[in-house]
Every structure is written in structure tokens, then in C-alpha cells.
């Protein structure tokens, strides 16, 4: 968080002290637990625990390289397309020396991958903002107090879309009267600030507008997935992307179906999602000034992106959202740098692994060790009492770049693109900062606000590119460039697919011999973000972001939950293992929750 920001609650005297636990964190993918120590109303220590063990890499061993995109997609139902494409790139780099095969896939295949990837990004971003994170800020019960005429006027003034607000309010009244809040149940709408005021700052009218758009978002997610289904045969887990290109053959009818949906999404994001983002953020900033809780949630300020949406050059630094490494604070990365795969390491110093085999020494993922081990004495309830002992507390490994923790995700991509001079991104970020009353203060993006706002700016950027890519594909086909697949002659080698999922930097490594997978590695975005302490005791991005967050109610730490949700963690993806160098195998592993 920016140094000049002084929390309002710092002037209010002592707040609550004691342990605060969020278990499970809901409205995310997977099983996540947050343990915090709170002193005088602020988080002073934190532990982020991934509680589910999965060994997906082992499933890929001894399979054909062409199987990998389909199997690896089963890692996640939210971002399967990204896993498919990272796996395809890894295979394609394995097929040809100096990436020659990968860079030679057909133009139409490159564009089609961008389109289906973009559709998944739009689905995921809309889902996250409205249906996962929004209920940390939007209170549908407060919408019962809204004046309908004022709501319509506010929607018009904000430039956002209209809805049948009166009918929605009537439906919400029915939920409230029978005590069953349906999809809005289980939330902390009564959460308080340290000064005793409500943690929810929207007016009844804005709450009603946002609730209406929450419901619209369910439909717009489906529109995005329809594009994925048209190209991929189904969604989730598309069937068309494979090493060498795609099996999808575009027709005039299919292209028309895709373009219609892309334009519909583009309009909705521009006319609904962006105005909603500015309205909600603006309301919180107006209520609390520059000391808004939105400015909590900062960390080391290091950002990493492999890049996504392939450009004709096939260079990561020239992708539509380019790859790079950048930092607010690290002198070596204050100027954006191209990434270097050899600088990636993982350590299990605080993870559930066998110390007799894996002592926690940082290892590049190409040389991984697999030795899962959970002992009953690793009780999560006790980790706050003995952090100095180095007790493991998660299945997640600590991913590091150049020995340092780096944040991955939409904010990372946008900051790398901003510093590489991608003009639409620069315009979008500068515009949001100005609209929120902090023009030119890029540093405020190292916060809960920054992750939330930047990802929504990215949503509009991707929606705009989607329409352009469909047009580009049509022109390529008109020019006779209609091939969509290239057959490989060589099937022995190794390569890494370094790509982006909606949540951030995604790494797939594959080593094959005679088209049979000998070794497979995966590091997904949440591995970076929910990283535990490393071998030097340095915390990961999410753990650091929780330090200093205010807590009024130990049972409902709403600000901490907002910070966690701003990362959109996907724990089911994150707690992977690496390829077994030891030859050990396993049949079942008990999780800390007693689940086998």
C-alpha cells in the first residue's frame, strides 16, 4: 500500500486482538484457509493454506504429447483453455529446434486460439467480478430501500445499462421475507469498520443496480462460453486445440455466430462492467477518501506475466498482452525485463513434503522432486503458535522468480503492458486513475483496488481485441490462408509453454521421447499468489497483502476477505506436485481436513 496512505482507523485507538480465521474461503475455486493474528485491530501475521492435494502431473506421464492438452484441461473448469494452450505450446516447442515448429503453426490457428482464449478470459473475468467478488461490496438487502425513480436516474447518470429494477426489488423482498436469500446467502452484509460504521458503502440505489447486473452477468458468462463451445465443441474442456494448431474449420455461419457474440460482449463490458467498476470504487473512495480500505492489500510490488494472445511474431514480449517482469520497488526490475525461465524456482520449506527426500532447497521446475507427506502433528489450528519452527501448513509450493516472490494475474499483465507502452492499456489505466481522483498515482494499484480495477480494464481490452481477431481471421481466409493445422515430423525433445490463464502466469513443461511424455511440470498462477513462506522465511504475495489489513470483527474480517478475493485464487489448480525424480509413487494422501 502507498506509504502516504494512513488508515482512518489508526486514529480510533485499539481494536480487537486475537486469532482470526477464514475457513473455508468461499466464492473461489478449491479449498483455501486463511489464518491471521490480529493486534489492536490490524493483521500482524498471516498464513495462507491450500488444503487439497492433487497430483495431476503424474497422470500425464507415459501419455502421448497430443493427449496432454485434453488431460491438463481437467485441472480446472474455469480456465481449461489456458491449460490446453500452454500444453500445446510446450509440445510444439518439443517438436522443433529453436521453437521453429511452434512459430510455424498456421495463421488461422494462431488467431482461433486467441479468440477461444479471449472468450474464456471474458467468461472468467465477468464471473469473478460480479459473482465471486462483488458481494464483498454490494448488499442486495440494502437495495430494498432503493427509490426506483432515483435508481433509474442514477443508472442514466452513470452511463450504465437499465434493468427492470422494480421487479427485481420485488423479488429481493420475497427472499428477505421468507428468510432465504438464495444465491445471496452466507455473506457478511452486517460487517463493520473499526469505527463501528457499516463496511458496505453503496447507496440503496447503487446496490439495486449492481444486483441487477449481477444477474445479467450470469447470462453474459454464458455468451462468452458459447464462443468457446462453437470453436471447441464444448465448454469447459474444449476439444479443438491440439499441438500443431486446431481442428476447428471456420465457416461463414460459424464466424457470423462468433462475431455476433463478440460484439454483444464488447458492448456489455463497455456499457455495464466498466461503469459499474467506476461507480462502486468511486462510492467507497467518496465514503472514506484516499484512506479507503481499497488501498489495503498491497505487497512487495513485484509483478510477473508470461504474456498471452499470440502476435504474428510469436515473441512473448510482443503478445497482445506482453510478457515481462516488472517491480515498483526492486531496482533490477523497475524497467520491464523479458522473463528468463531459468530464474524460476519452487521450494517446499513450509509445504507438506518429505524432508528426508525434499529438504526445501529451491529447485527449477525442470528438475522437480515429488515426495508428498502430511503428518498429524501438522495441525493447522496450531500454526499461529509456532511459525518460527518452520512447520508446514499448505500443499502449495513457494514459487519464486530470481529468488523473490512475484504476483501474477490481471494486475501483473496490465502493469507489464503499461510499462511496455501498449497504448490502449495506458489510456485505460490512466483513465481509471483519473476517474477515481488519483491521477498518475500508479502505485495505488498495488492494492485490493488495483487488482480489482485493473482486471476490469483488461476485460474491455480483451473484448475489443476479440472483435478485431474475428475480422483478422475473416481477412486471412479471404486471402487464402485457411490452413488450421501443421503436422510435426519430430516427436522427441522438451519445451515449456509459458502462457497466461485469467488468474496469471501459467507454466507447462513437457519432455517427450518418441512422442511419449517422460516428464511434465505445471506452475499455475495461484501457486505464485498463495505461496507460503520460502526457504528464507519470506512470505508470498497474498500473505504479505494481508499484513496491516484492519479487522473490526475477528469472526467477519471483511477487509481481509476482500484482499483475498482480489487475487481470485484457484486452489484446486495451485496445489500440484512436480515430476518424480525419486521414482516414488503413492496411492492416497490424507489432507489436513481428514479427506482422502
Coordinates of C-alpha atoms in Angstrom, one line a residue, residues 197-540:
X197 CA -19.9 2.0 10.8
X198 CA -21.0 -0.4 8.1
X199 CA -18.3 -1.9 5.9
X200 CA -20.8 -1.7 3.0
X201 CA -20.8 1.8 1.5
X202 CA -23.1 1.8 -1.6
X203 CA -26.4 3.7 -1.6
X204 CA -29.6 1.6 -1.9
X205 CA -30.0 2.7 -5.5
X206 CA -26.4 1.6 -6.5
X207 CA -26.9 -1.7 -4.6
X208 CA -30.0 -2.3 -6.7
X209 CA -28.2 -1.5 -10.0
X210 CA -25.3 -3.7 -9.1
X211 CA -27.6 -6.6 -8.0
X212 CA -29.4 -6.3 -11.4
X213 CA -26.1 -6.6 -13.2
X214 CA -25.0 -9.5 -11.0
X215 CA -27.9 -11.4 -12.6
X216 CA -27.1 -10.1 -16.1
X217 CA -23.5 -11.3 -15.6
X218 CA -24.8 -14.9 -15.3
X219 CA -26.2 -14.6 -18.8
X220 CA -23.1 -12.8 -20.3
X221 CA -20.8 -15.5 -18.9
X222 CA -22.8 -18.0 -21.0
X223 CA -22.5 -15.8 -24.1
X224 CA -18.7 -16.0 -23.7
X225 CA -18.8 -19.7 -23.2
X226 CA -20.9 -20.1 -26.3
X227 CA -18.0 -18.8 -28.3
X228 CA -15.7 -21.3 -26.7
X229 CA -18.3 -24.0 -27.4
X230 CA -18.6 -23.0 -31.1
X231 CA -14.8 -23.3 -31.6
X232 CA -14.0 -26.0 -29.1
X233 CA -17.1 -28.3 -29.4
X234 CA -18.0 -27.8 -25.7
X235 CA -17.1 -25.7 -22.7
X236 CA -15.5 -26.4 -20.3
X237 CA -12.7 -28.6 -21.7
X238 CA -12.6 -27.7 -25.4
X239 CA -11.7 -30.4 -27.9
X240 CA -10.3 -28.4 -30.9
X241 CA -6.9 -27.1 -29.7
X242 CA -4.0 -29.6 -30.2
X243 CA -0.3 -29.4 -30.9
X244 CA 0.1 -28.1 -34.4
X245 CA -2.9 -25.9 -34.4
X246 CA -6.7 -26.6 -34.2
X247 CA -9.2 -29.0 -35.6
X248 CA -11.8 -26.3 -35.9
X249 CA -12.6 -25.3 -39.5
X250 CA -14.3 -21.9 -39.6
X251 CA -17.3 -21.5 -41.9
X252 CA -19.2 -18.3 -42.8
X253 CA -22.1 -19.3 -40.5
X254 CA -19.8 -20.1 -37.5
X255 CA -17.8 -16.8 -38.0
X256 CA -21.1 -14.9 -38.0
X257 CA -22.1 -16.6 -34.8
X258 CA -18.8 -15.8 -33.1
X259 CA -18.7 -12.2 -34.3
X260 CA -22.3 -11.5 -33.1
X261 CA -21.4 -12.7 -29.6
X262 CA -18.1 -10.9 -29.5
X263 CA -19.8 -7.6 -30.3
X264 CA -22.5 -8.3 -27.8
X265 CA -19.9 -8.9 -25.1
X266 CA -17.9 -5.8 -26.2
X267 CA -20.9 -3.6 -25.8
X268 CA -21.9 -5.1 -22.4
X269 CA -18.5 -4.8 -20.9
X270 CA -18.1 -1.1 -22.1
X271 CA -21.6 -0.1 -21.1
X272 CA -22.1 -2.1 -17.9
X273 CA -18.9 -3.6 -16.4
X274 CA -16.7 -0.5 -16.7
X275 CA -19.3 2.0 -15.4
X276 CA -20.1 -0.4 -12.5
X277 CA -16.4 -0.6 -11.7
X278 CA -16.0 3.1 -11.5
X279 CA -19.3 3.6 -9.6
X280 CA -18.6 1.0 -6.9
X281 CA -14.9 2.1 -6.5
X282 CA -16.0 5.8 -6.5
X283 CA -18.6 5.2 -3.8
X284 CA -16.1 3.6 -1.5
X285 CA -13.5 6.3 -2.2
X286 CA -16.1 9.1 -1.6
X287 CA -17.1 7.5 1.7
X288 CA -13.6 7.1 3.0
X289 CA -11.4 9.4 0.9
X290 CA -7.9 8.2 -0.1
X291 CA -7.8 6.3 3.2
X292 CA -10.3 3.8 1.7
X293 CA -9.9 0.2 2.7
X294 CA -9.4 -0.4 -1.1
X295 CA -5.9 0.8 -0.6
X296 CA -5.1 -2.0 1.7
X297 CA -3.9 -5.3 0.2
X298 CA -0.5 -4.2 -1.1
X299 CA 2.6 -6.4 -1.1
X300 CA 6.2 -6.4 -2.3
X301 CA 5.1 -4.8 -5.6
X302 CA 6.7 -7.4 -7.9
X303 CA 4.8 -8.5 -11.0
X304 CA 5.3 -11.3 -13.5
X305 CA 3.5 -12.2 -16.7
X306 CA 4.5 -14.7 -19.4
X307 CA 2.2 -12.9 -21.9
X308 CA -0.9 -14.1 -23.7
X309 CA -2.7 -13.8 -27.1
X310 CA -0.2 -14.6 -29.7
X311 CA 1.0 -11.9 -32.2
X312 CA 2.4 -12.8 -35.7
X313 CA 6.0 -12.6 -34.4
X314 CA 5.4 -15.3 -31.7
X315 CA 7.6 -13.3 -29.4
X316 CA 6.3 -13.3 -25.7
X317 CA 7.3 -9.6 -25.3
X318 CA 5.1 -8.7 -28.4
X319 CA 2.0 -10.7 -27.5
X320 CA -1.2 -8.6 -27.4
X321 CA -0.8 -8.7 -23.6
X322 CA 3.0 -8.9 -23.5
X323 CA 5.2 -11.0 -21.2
X324 CA 7.7 -9.4 -18.8
X325 CA 8.9 -8.9 -15.3
X326 CA 8.4 -5.5 -13.5
X327 CA 8.5 -4.1 -10.0
X328 CA 7.6 -0.9 -8.1
X329 CA 10.5 -1.4 -5.7
X330 CA 13.1 -3.9 -6.9
X331 CA 15.9 -1.9 -8.6
X332 CA 16.6 -4.7 -11.1
X333 CA 13.1 -4.7 -12.4
X334 CA 11.9 -1.0 -12.3
X335 CA 12.4 -1.2 -16.1
X336 CA 10.4 -4.0 -17.5
X337 CA 12.5 -7.1 -18.4
X338 CA 12.0 -10.1 -20.6
X339 CA 11.4 -13.2 -18.5
X340 CA 14.0 -15.9 -18.1
X341 CA 12.8 -19.5 -17.5
X342 CA 16.0 -20.5 -15.7
X343 CA 15.2 -18.0 -12.9
X344 CA 12.0 -19.8 -11.8
X345 CA 12.3 -22.0 -8.7
X346 CA 9.9 -23.7 -6.2
X347 CA 10.6 -24.6 -2.6
X348 CA 8.7 -26.8 -0.2
X349 CA 10.2 -25.4 3.0
X350 CA 6.7 -24.8 4.5
X351 CA 4.8 -27.4 2.5
X352 CA 3.6 -30.9 3.2
X353 CA 6.6 -32.8 1.7
X354 CA 9.0 -35.4 3.0
X355 CA 12.0 -33.6 4.4
X356 CA 14.2 -36.8 4.1
X357 CA 13.8 -36.5 0.3
X358 CA 13.0 -32.9 -0.4
X359 CA 14.7 -30.6 2.1
X360 CA 13.2 -27.4 0.7
X361 CA 16.1 -26.3 -1.4
X362 CA 14.8 -24.1 -4.3
X363 CA 14.6 -26.2 -7.5
X364 CA 13.9 -25.2 -11.1
X365 CA 10.7 -27.0 -12.1
X366 CA 12.5 -28.9 -14.9
X367 CA 14.3 -30.8 -12.1
X368 CA 11.5 -31.3 -9.6
X369 CA 11.1 -33.8 -6.8
X370 CA 7.9 -35.4 -5.7
X371 CA 7.7 -36.5 -2.1
X372 CA 4.3 -35.7 -0.6
X373 CA 3.9 -36.2 3.2
X374 CA 1.4 -35.0 5.7
X375 CA 1.8 -35.8 9.4
X376 CA -0.9 -35.5 12.0
X377 CA 1.3 -33.1 14.1
X378 CA 1.0 -30.5 11.2
X379 CA -2.2 -29.1 12.8
X380 CA -3.4 -26.0 11.1
X381 CA -5.0 -24.8 14.3
X382 CA -1.6 -24.5 15.8
X383 CA 0.4 -22.8 13.1
X384 CA -0.1 -19.4 14.7
X385 CA 1.7 -20.7 17.8
X386 CA 4.9 -22.0 16.2
X387 CA 5.7 -20.2 13.0
X388 CA 9.3 -20.0 14.0
X389 CA 9.7 -23.8 13.9
X390 CA 9.1 -23.9 10.2
X391 CA 6.1 -26.2 10.5
X392 CA 4.5 -27.0 7.1
X393 CA 1.0 -25.6 6.7
X394 CA 0.0 -26.0 3.0
X395 CA 0.2 -28.3 0.0
X396 CA 1.1 -25.3 -2.2
X397 CA 4.8 -24.8 -3.1
X398 CA 6.6 -21.4 -2.9
X399 CA 7.2 -20.3 -6.4
X400 CA 9.9 -17.7 -6.8
X401 CA 11.5 -15.7 -9.7
X402 CA 15.1 -14.6 -9.2
X403 CA 14.7 -15.7 -5.6
X404 CA 11.8 -13.3 -5.0
X405 CA 8.0 -13.5 -4.6
X406 CA 6.1 -12.2 -7.6
X407 CA 2.4 -11.5 -8.0
X408 CA 0.6 -13.0 -11.1
X409 CA -2.7 -12.0 -12.5
X410 CA -4.6 -9.3 -14.3
X411 CA -2.9 -6.5 -12.4
X412 CA 0.5 -8.0 -13.3
X413 CA -0.4 -8.3 -17.0
X414 CA -1.7 -4.7 -17.1
X415 CA 1.4 -3.2 -15.4
X416 CA 3.7 -5.1 -17.7
X417 CA 1.6 -3.9 -20.7
X418 CA 1.5 -0.4 -19.3
X419 CA 5.3 -0.3 -19.0
X420 CA 5.7 -1.8 -22.4
X421 CA 3.6 1.1 -23.8
X422 CA 0.5 -0.8 -25.0
X423 CA -1.4 2.3 -25.8
X424 CA -5.0 1.1 -25.0
X425 CA -3.8 -0.2 -21.7
X426 CA -2.0 3.0 -20.9
X427 CA -5.2 5.0 -21.8
X428 CA -7.4 2.7 -19.8
X429 CA -5.3 2.7 -16.6
X430 CA -4.7 6.4 -16.7
X431 CA -8.4 7.0 -17.3
X432 CA -9.4 4.9 -14.3
X433 CA -6.8 6.6 -12.0
X434 CA -8.2 10.0 -13.1
X435 CA -11.8 9.0 -12.6
X436 CA -11.0 7.8 -9.1
X437 CA -9.3 11.0 -8.2
X438 CA -5.7 9.7 -8.0
X439 CA -4.4 10.7 -11.5
X440 CA -0.9 9.5 -12.3
X441 CA -0.6 7.6 -9.0
X442 CA 0.3 4.2 -10.5
X443 CA 1.5 3.0 -7.1
X444 CA -2.1 2.9 -5.7
X445 CA -2.7 -0.1 -7.9
X446 CA -0.6 -2.2 -5.5
X447 CA -3.8 -2.8 -3.5
X448 CA -7.1 -4.5 -3.4
X449 CA -8.4 -1.6 -5.5
X450 CA -5.7 -2.1 -8.1
X451 CA -6.3 -5.8 -8.7
X452 CA -10.0 -5.2 -9.0
X453 CA -9.9 -2.2 -11.3
X454 CA -7.0 -3.4 -13.5
X455 CA -8.6 -6.7 -14.2
X456 CA -11.8 -5.0 -15.4
X457 CA -9.8 -2.6 -17.6
X458 CA -8.3 -5.8 -19.1
X459 CA -11.8 -7.2 -19.7
X460 CA -12.6 -4.3 -22.0
X461 CA -9.2 -4.6 -23.7
X462 CA -9.8 -8.3 -24.5
X463 CA -13.4 -7.7 -25.6
X464 CA -12.1 -5.1 -28.1
X465 CA -9.4 -7.5 -29.4
X466 CA -12.0 -10.3 -29.8
X467 CA -13.9 -8.3 -32.5
X468 CA -10.6 -7.4 -34.2
X469 CA -9.4 -11.1 -34.2
X470 CA -12.6 -12.3 -35.9
X471 CA -12.2 -9.6 -38.5
X472 CA -8.5 -10.6 -38.9
X473 CA -9.5 -14.3 -39.3
X474 CA -12.0 -13.4 -42.0
X475 CA -9.4 -11.4 -43.9
X476 CA -6.8 -14.2 -43.6
X477 CA -9.3 -16.8 -45.0
X478 CA -10.3 -14.4 -47.8
X479 CA -6.6 -14.1 -48.7
X480 CA -6.3 -17.9 -49.0
X481 CA -4.6 -18.5 -45.6
X482 CA -7.1 -21.1 -44.4
X483 CA -4.9 -23.9 -43.1
X484 CA -5.5 -24.6 -39.4
X485 CA -3.1 -27.5 -38.6
X486 CA 0.5 -28.4 -39.2
X487 CA 1.8 -32.0 -38.7
X488 CA 5.1 -32.5 -36.8
X489 CA 7.8 -34.8 -38.1
X490 CA 9.8 -34.9 -34.9
X491 CA 8.4 -36.1 -31.6
X492 CA 11.4 -36.1 -29.3
X493 CA 12.5 -33.1 -27.3
X494 CA 11.5 -30.8 -24.5
X495 CA 9.9 -27.4 -24.2
X496 CA 7.9 -25.1 -21.9
X497 CA 4.6 -23.4 -22.7
X498 CA 4.7 -20.1 -20.8
X499 CA 1.3 -18.5 -21.3
X500 CA -1.4 -16.8 -19.2
X501 CA -4.6 -18.0 -17.6
X502 CA -7.1 -15.4 -16.4
X503 CA -5.6 -15.6 -13.0
X504 CA -2.0 -15.1 -14.2
X505 CA 1.3 -16.7 -15.3
X506 CA 0.8 -20.4 -16.4
X507 CA 3.8 -22.7 -17.0
X508 CA 3.6 -26.2 -18.6
X509 CA 6.9 -28.1 -19.2
X510 CA 7.0 -31.3 -21.3
X511 CA 9.8 -33.7 -22.1
X512 CA 9.0 -36.4 -24.7
X513 CA 10.8 -39.3 -26.3
X514 CA 9.2 -40.9 -29.4
X515 CA 6.0 -38.9 -28.6
X516 CA 5.7 -40.4 -25.1
X517 CA 5.7 -38.0 -22.2
X518 CA 8.7 -38.7 -19.9
X519 CA 8.3 -35.6 -17.6
X520 CA 5.7 -33.0 -17.0
X521 CA 5.6 -29.9 -14.8
X522 CA 3.0 -27.3 -14.1
X523 CA 3.1 -24.0 -12.2
X524 CA -0.2 -22.1 -12.2
X525 CA -1.0 -18.5 -11.2
X526 CA -2.3 -19.2 -7.7
X527 CA 0.9 -21.2 -7.0
X528 CA 2.6 -17.8 -7.1
X529 CA -0.1 -15.8 -5.3
X530 CA -1.0 -18.1 -2.4
X531 CA 2.6 -19.1 -2.0
X532 CA 3.7 -19.9 1.6
X533 CA 6.9 -18.8 3.2
X534 CA 10.0 -19.9 1.3
X535 CA 13.3 -21.3 2.5
X536 CA 14.3 -17.8 3.7
X537 CA 11.1 -17.3 5.6
X538 CA 9.8 -14.7 3.0
X539 CA 6.0 -14.7 2.6
X540 CA 4.2 -15.0 -0.7

